[in-house]
């Protein structure tokens, strides 16, 4: 019985700490450089240059698929990757809204 109480207490302490760590409103202290680097990477990956590169790559892969120089499965993987990359914000927003809404 004592082991069960100890286990329940340690589990409750763990979940309380995990709940406190999920503060979405603020960044942790000293994370400004990391947050700036991630925002720069996001801007680079989703910016105008990345869109141009993705359009050119989809066109080249589509042409290679039509001429038989690349497997259709590999070509579909490239095109699906572009959809996932540029649709990531919408995908995450949909998952978050589905997780937040009650049945």
Backbone as JSON Lines, residues from 0, in Angstrom:
{"i":0,"aa":"X","n":[0.82,-1.18,0.0],"ca":[0.0,0.0,0.0],"c":[0.88,1.26,0.0]}
{"i":1,"aa":"X","n":[1.98,1.2,0.71],"ca":[2.87,2.34,0.78],"c":[3.51,2.62,-0.58]}
{"i":2,"aa":"X","n":[3.86,1.53,-1.3],"ca":[4.46,1.71,-2.62],"c":[3.46,2.33,-3.59]}
{"i":3,"aa":"X","n":[2.2,1.95,-3.45],"ca":[1.18,2.51,-4.31],"c":[1.02,4.01,-4.05]}
{"i":4,"aa":"X","n":[1.01,4.42,-2.8],"ca":[0.89,5.84,-2.46],"c":[2.09,6.62,-3.0]}
{"i":5,"aa":"X","n":[3.28,6.04,-2.86],"ca":[4.49,6.69,-3.34],"c":[4.44,6.84,-4.86]}
{"i":6,"aa":"X","n":[3.99,5.8,-5.53],"ca":[3.89,5.85,-6.98],"c":[2.86,6.88,-7.42]}
{"i":7,"aa":"X","n":[1.72,6.95,-6.75],"ca":[0.71,7.94,-7.09],"c":[1.2,9.36,-6.85]}
{"i":8,"aa":"X","n":[1.93,9.55,-5.76],"ca":[2.46,10.88,-5.45],"c":[3.49,11.31,-6.49]}
{"i":9,"aa":"X","n":[4.36,10.39,-6.89],"ca":[5.38,10.75,-7.88],"c":[4.74,11.01,-9.24]}
{"i":10,"aa":"X","n":[3.71,10.26,-9.58],"ca":[3.01,10.49,-10.85],"c":[2.31,11.84,-10.83]}
{"i":11,"aa":"X","n":[1.67,12.18,-9.74],"ca":[0.99,13.48,-9.64],"c":[2.0,14.62,-9.72]}
{"i":12,"aa":"X","n":[3.16,14.46,-9.08],"ca":[4.18,15.5,-9.15],"c":[4.7,15.66,-10.56]}
{"i":13,"aa":"X","n":[4.87,14.54,-11.27],"ca":[5.34,14.62,-12.65],"c":[4.35,15.37,-13.52]}
{"i":14,"aa":"X","n":[3.06,15.03,-13.42],"ca":[2.06,15.68,-14.27],"c":[1.89,17.15,-13.91]}
{"i":15,"aa":"X","n":[2.04,17.49,-12.65],"ca":[1.95,18.91,-12.27],"c":[3.1,19.7,-12.87]}
{"i":16,"aa":"X","n":[4.3,19.11,-12.87],"ca":[5.45,19.77,-13.47],"c":[5.29,19.88,-14.98]}
{"i":17,"aa":"X","n":[4.78,18.83,-15.61],"ca":[4.56,18.87,-17.05],"c":[3.52,19.9,-17.43]}
{"i":18,"aa":"X","n":[2.49,20.06,-16.62],"ca":[1.45,21.06,-16.9],"c":[2.01,22.47,-16.77]}
{"i":19,"aa":"X","n":[2.89,22.7,-15.82],"ca":[3.49,24.01,-15.66],"c":[4.45,24.33,-16.79]}
{"i":20,"aa":"X","n":[5.06,23.3,-17.39],"ca":[6.02,23.52,-18.47],"c":[5.34,23.91,-19.76]}
{"i":21,"aa":"X","n":[4.04,23.75,-19.86],"ca":[3.32,24.04,-21.09],"c":[2.77,25.46,-21.1]}
{"i":22,"aa":"X","n":[3.57,26.41,-20.72],"ca":[3.16,27.8,-20.76],"c":[3.38,28.31,-22.18]}
{"i":23,"aa":"X","n":[2.28,28.45,-22.94],"ca":[2.4,28.83,-24.34],"c":[2.58,30.34,-24.5]}
{"i":24,"aa":"X","n":[2.35,31.11,-23.49],"ca":[2.36,32.55,-23.63],"c":[3.73,33.19,-23.68]}
{"i":25,"aa":"X","n":[4.75,32.53,-23.16],"ca":[6.05,33.18,-23.06],"c":[7.16,32.23,-23.49]}
{"i":26,"aa":"X","n":[8.23,32.82,-23.98],"ca":[9.42,32.04,-24.32],"c":[10.3,31.94,-23.09]}
{"i":27,"aa":"X","n":[11.05,30.86,-22.94],"ca":[11.95,30.75,-21.79],"c":[13.07,31.79,-21.87]}
{"i":28,"aa":"X","n":[13.62,32.09,-20.73],"ca":[14.69,33.08,-20.67],"c":[15.9,32.61,-21.46]}
{"i":29,"aa":"X","n":[16.5,33.5,-22.22],"ca":[17.69,33.18,-22.98],"c":[17.44,32.49,-24.3]}
{"i":30,"aa":"X","n":[16.2,32.41,-24.73],"ca":[15.89,31.71,-25.97],"c":[15.73,32.66,-27.15]}
{"i":31,"aa":"X","n":[16.06,33.91,-26.99],"ca":[15.87,34.9,-28.05],"c":[16.65,34.58,-29.31]}
{"i":32,"aa":"X","n":[17.89,34.14,-29.16],"ca":[18.71,33.82,-30.34],"c":[18.15,32.6,-31.06]}
{"i":33,"aa":"X","n":[17.72,31.61,-30.3],"ca":[17.17,30.4,-30.92],"c":[15.86,30.7,-31.63]}
{"i":34,"aa":"X","n":[15.0,31.49,-31.0],"ca":[13.72,31.85,-31.61],"c":[13.96,32.67,-32.87]}
{"i":35,"aa":"X","n":[14.92,33.57,-32.83],"ca":[15.26,34.36,-34.02],"c":[15.77,33.49,-35.16]}
{"i":36,"aa":"X","n":[16.6,32.5,-34.83],"ca":[17.12,31.61,-35.86],"c":[16.01,30.77,-36.47]}
{"i":37,"aa":"X","n":[15.09,30.3,-35.65],"ca":[13.97,29.49,-36.17],"c":[13.06,30.35,-37.03]}
{"i":38,"aa":"X","n":[12.83,31.59,-36.64],"ca":[11.99,32.47,-37.45],"c":[12.67,32.79,-38.78]}
{"i":39,"aa":"X","n":[13.99,32.96,-38.78],"ca":[14.71,33.18,-40.03],"c":[14.6,31.96,-40.93]}
{"i":40,"aa":"X","n":[14.73,30.77,-40.35],"ca":[14.62,29.54,-41.13],"c":[13.21,29.39,-41.71]}
{"i":41,"aa":"X","n":[12.19,29.73,-40.93],"ca":[10.82,29.67,-41.41],"c":[10.62,30.64,-42.56]}
{"i":42,"aa":"X","n":[11.13,31.85,-42.42],"ca":[11.01,32.83,-43.5],"c":[11.73,32.39,-44.76]}
{"i":43,"aa":"X","n":[12.88,31.73,-44.6],"ca":[13.63,31.24,-45.75],"c":[12.91,30.08,-46.42]}
{"i":44,"aa":"X","n":[12.4,29.15,-45.61],"ca":[11.74,27.96,-46.18],"c":[10.39,28.27,-46.81]}
{"i":45,"aa":"X","n":[9.74,29.32,-46.36],"ca":[8.41,29.63,-46.87],"c":[8.36,30.92,-47.67]}
{"i":46,"aa":"X","n":[9.51,31.5,-47.95],"ca":[9.56,32.78,-48.64],"c":[9.43,32.65,-50.15]}
{"i":47,"aa":"X","n":[9.69,33.76,-50.83],"ca":[9.55,33.82,-52.27],"c":[10.55,32.92,-52.98]}
{"i":48,"aa":"X","n":[11.78,32.91,-52.5],"ca":[12.81,32.07,-53.13],"c":[12.44,30.59,-53.04]}
{"i":49,"aa":"X","n":[11.95,30.16,-51.88],"ca":[11.56,28.76,-51.72],"c":[10.38,28.41,-52.61]}
{"i":50,"aa":"X","n":[9.45,29.34,-52.78],"ca":[8.3,29.09,-53.64],"c":[8.75,28.94,-55.09]}
{"i":51,"aa":"X","n":[9.67,29.78,-55.53],"ca":[10.18,29.68,-56.9],"c":[10.9,28.35,-57.11]}
{"i":52,"aa":"X","n":[11.73,27.96,-56.16],"ca":[12.45,26.69,-56.26],"c":[11.48,25.52,-56.29]}
{"i":53,"aa":"X","n":[10.43,25.58,-55.48],"ca":[9.45,24.49,-55.45],"c":[8.69,24.41,-56.77]}
{"i":54,"aa":"X","n":[8.32,25.53,-57.34],"ca":[7.61,25.52,-58.62],"c":[8.49,24.94,-59.72]}
{"i":55,"aa":"X","n":[9.76,25.35,-59.74],"ca":[10.68,24.82,-60.75],"c":[10.9,23.33,-60.56]}
{"i":56,"aa":"X","n":[11.06,22.9,-59.3],"ca":[11.3,21.47,-59.07],"c":[10.09,20.63,-59.43]}
{"i":57,"aa":"X","n":[8.88,21.11,-59.14],"ca":[7.68,20.37,-59.51],"c":[7.56,20.3,-61.03]}
{"i":58,"aa":"X","n":[7.9,21.38,-61.72],"ca":[7.84,21.37,-63.19],"c":[8.85,20.39,-63.77]}
{"i":59,"aa":"X","n":[10.07,20.4,-63.25],"ca":[11.11,19.5,-63.75],"c":[10.75,18.05,-63.45]}
{"i":60,"aa":"X","n":[10.3,17.78,-62.25],"ca":[9.92,16.41,-61.89],"c":[8.73,15.95,-62.71]}
{"i":61,"aa":"X","n":[7.76,16.83,-62.94],"ca":[6.62,16.47,-63.79],"c":[7.04,16.15,-65.21]}
{"i":62,"aa":"X","n":[7.95,16.93,-65.76],"ca":[8.45,16.65,-67.1],"c":[9.21,15.33,-67.15]}
{"i":63,"aa":"X","n":[10.02,15.08,-66.12],"ca":[10.76,13.81,-66.06],"c":[9.81,12.62,-65.91]}
{"i":64,"aa":"X","n":[8.72,12.81,-65.17],"ca":[7.74,11.74,-65.02],"c":[7.04,11.47,-66.35]}
{"i":65,"aa":"X","n":[6.73,12.51,-67.1],"ca":[6.04,12.33,-68.38],"c":[6.94,11.7,-69.44]}
{"i":66,"aa":"X","n":[8.23,11.97,-69.39],"ca":[9.14,11.39,-70.37],"c":[9.67,10.03,-69.95]}
{"i":67,"aa":"X","n":[9.33,9.59,-68.75],"ca":[9.74,8.26,-68.3],"c":[11.13,8.19,-67.71]}
{"i":68,"aa":"X","n":[11.7,9.29,-67.36],"ca":[13.05,9.3,-66.81],"c":[13.08,9.12,-65.29]}
{"i":69,"aa":"X","n":[11.94,9.26,-64.64],"ca":[11.87,9.1,-63.19],"c":[10.64,8.27,-62.86]}
{"i":70,"aa":"X","n":[10.75,7.49,-61.81],"ca":[9.65,6.65,-61.37],"c":[8.5,7.54,-60.87]}
{"i":71,"aa":"X","n":[7.27,7.14,-61.14],"ca":[6.11,7.92,-60.72],"c":[6.04,8.05,-59.21]}
{"i":72,"aa":"X","n":[6.46,7.02,-58.49],"ca":[6.42,7.07,-57.03],"c":[7.38,8.13,-56.5]}
{"i":73,"aa":"X","n":[8.58,8.22,-57.07],"ca":[9.54,9.24,-56.62],"c":[9.06,10.65,-56.97]}
{"i":74,"aa":"X","n":[8.46,10.79,-58.12],"ca":[7.91,12.09,-58.5],"c":[6.77,12.52,-57.6]}
{"i":75,"aa":"X","n":[5.9,11.58,-57.27],"ca":[4.8,11.9,-56.36],"c":[5.32,12.27,-54.97]}
{"i":76,"aa":"X","n":[6.43,11.66,-54.57],"ca":[7.02,12.0,-53.27],"c":[7.5,13.45,-53.25]}
{"i":77,"aa":"X","n":[8.11,13.9,-54.32],"ca":[8.58,15.3,-54.39],"c":[7.39,16.26,-54.33]}
{"i":78,"aa":"X","n":[6.36,15.96,-55.09],"ca":[5.2,16.85,-55.12],"c":[4.47,16.84,-53.78]}
{"i":79,"aa":"X","n":[4.32,15.67,-53.17],"ca":[3.7,15.59,-51.85],"c":[4.52,16.33,-50.79]}
{"i":80,"aa":"X","n":[5.84,16.27,-50.9],"ca":[6.71,17.0,-49.97],"c":[6.51,18.51,-50.07]}
{"i":81,"aa":"X","n":[6.32,19.01,-51.28],"ca":[6.07,20.45,-51.45],"c":[4.73,20.83,-50.83]}
{"i":82,"aa":"X","n":[3.72,19.99,-51.02],"ca":[2.43,20.28,-50.39],"c":[2.54,20.3,-48.87]}
{"i":83,"aa":"X","n":[3.26,19.36,-48.32],"ca":[3.42,19.3,-46.86],"c":[4.21,20.49,-46.35]}
{"i":84,"aa":"X","n":[5.28,20.87,-47.06],"ca":[6.11,21.99,-46.63],"c":[5.33,23.29,-46.6]}
{"i":85,"aa":"X","n":[4.61,23.58,-47.67],"ca":[3.9,24.85,-47.74],"c":[2.55,24.81,-47.04]}
{"i":86,"aa":"X","n":[2.02,23.64,-46.77],"ca":[0.75,23.54,-46.07],"c":[0.89,23.19,-44.6]}
{"i":87,"aa":"X","n":[2.11,23.24,-44.08],"ca":[2.36,22.83,-42.7],"c":[1.56,23.67,-41.7]}
{"i":88,"aa":"X","n":[1.48,24.97,-41.91],"ca":[0.75,25.82,-40.97],"c":[-0.73,25.46,-40.95]}
{"i":89,"aa":"X","n":[-1.3,25.18,-42.1],"ca":[-2.72,24.79,-42.15],"c":[-2.94,23.42,-41.54]}
{"i":90,"aa":"X","n":[-1.99,22.51,-41.78],"ca":[-2.12,21.16,-41.22],"c":[-2.07,21.21,-39.7]}
{"i":91,"aa":"X","n":[-1.12,21.95,-39.16],"ca":[-1.0,22.05,-37.7],"c":[-2.2,22.76,-37.11]}
{"i":92,"aa":"X","n":[-2.69,23.81,-37.77],"ca":[-3.88,24.5,-37.28],"c":[-5.1,23.59,-37.24]}
{"i":93,"aa":"X","n":[-5.25,22.74,-38.26],"ca":[-6.35,21.8,-38.26],"c":[-6.25,20.77,-37.17]}
{"i":94,"aa":"X","n":[-5.03,20.28,-36.93],"ca":[-4.83,19.3,-35.86],"c":[-5.1,19.92,-34.49]}
{"i":95,"aa":"X","n":[-4.63,21.16,-34.28],"ca":[-4.85,21.82,-33.01],"c":[-6.33,22.11,-32.78]}
{"i":96,"aa":"X","n":[-7.05,22.52,-33.81],"ca":[-8.47,22.79,-33.61],"c":[-9.25,21.5,-33.38]}
{"i":97,"aa":"X","n":[-8.83,20.41,-34.03],"ca":[-9.5,19.12,-33.8],"c":[-9.21,18.61,-32.4]}
{"i":98,"aa":"X","n":[-8.01,18.85,-31.9],"ca":[-7.65,18.39,-30.56],"c":[-8.32,19.24,-29.49]}
{"i":99,"aa":"X","n":[-8.55,20.52,-29.77],"ca":[-9.13,21.41,-28.77],"c":[-10.65,21.29,-28.68]}
{"i":100,"aa":"X","n":[-11.28,20.9,-29.78],"ca":[-12.74,20.86,-29.76],"c":[-13.23,19.58,-29.1]}
{"i":101,"aa":"X","n":[-14.27,19.7,-28.28],"ca":[-14.83,18.47,-27.68],"c":[-15.59,17.68,-28.74]}
{"i":102,"aa":"X","n":[-15.9,16.48,-28.41],"ca":[-16.58,15.58,-29.34],"c":[-17.78,16.26,-29.88]}
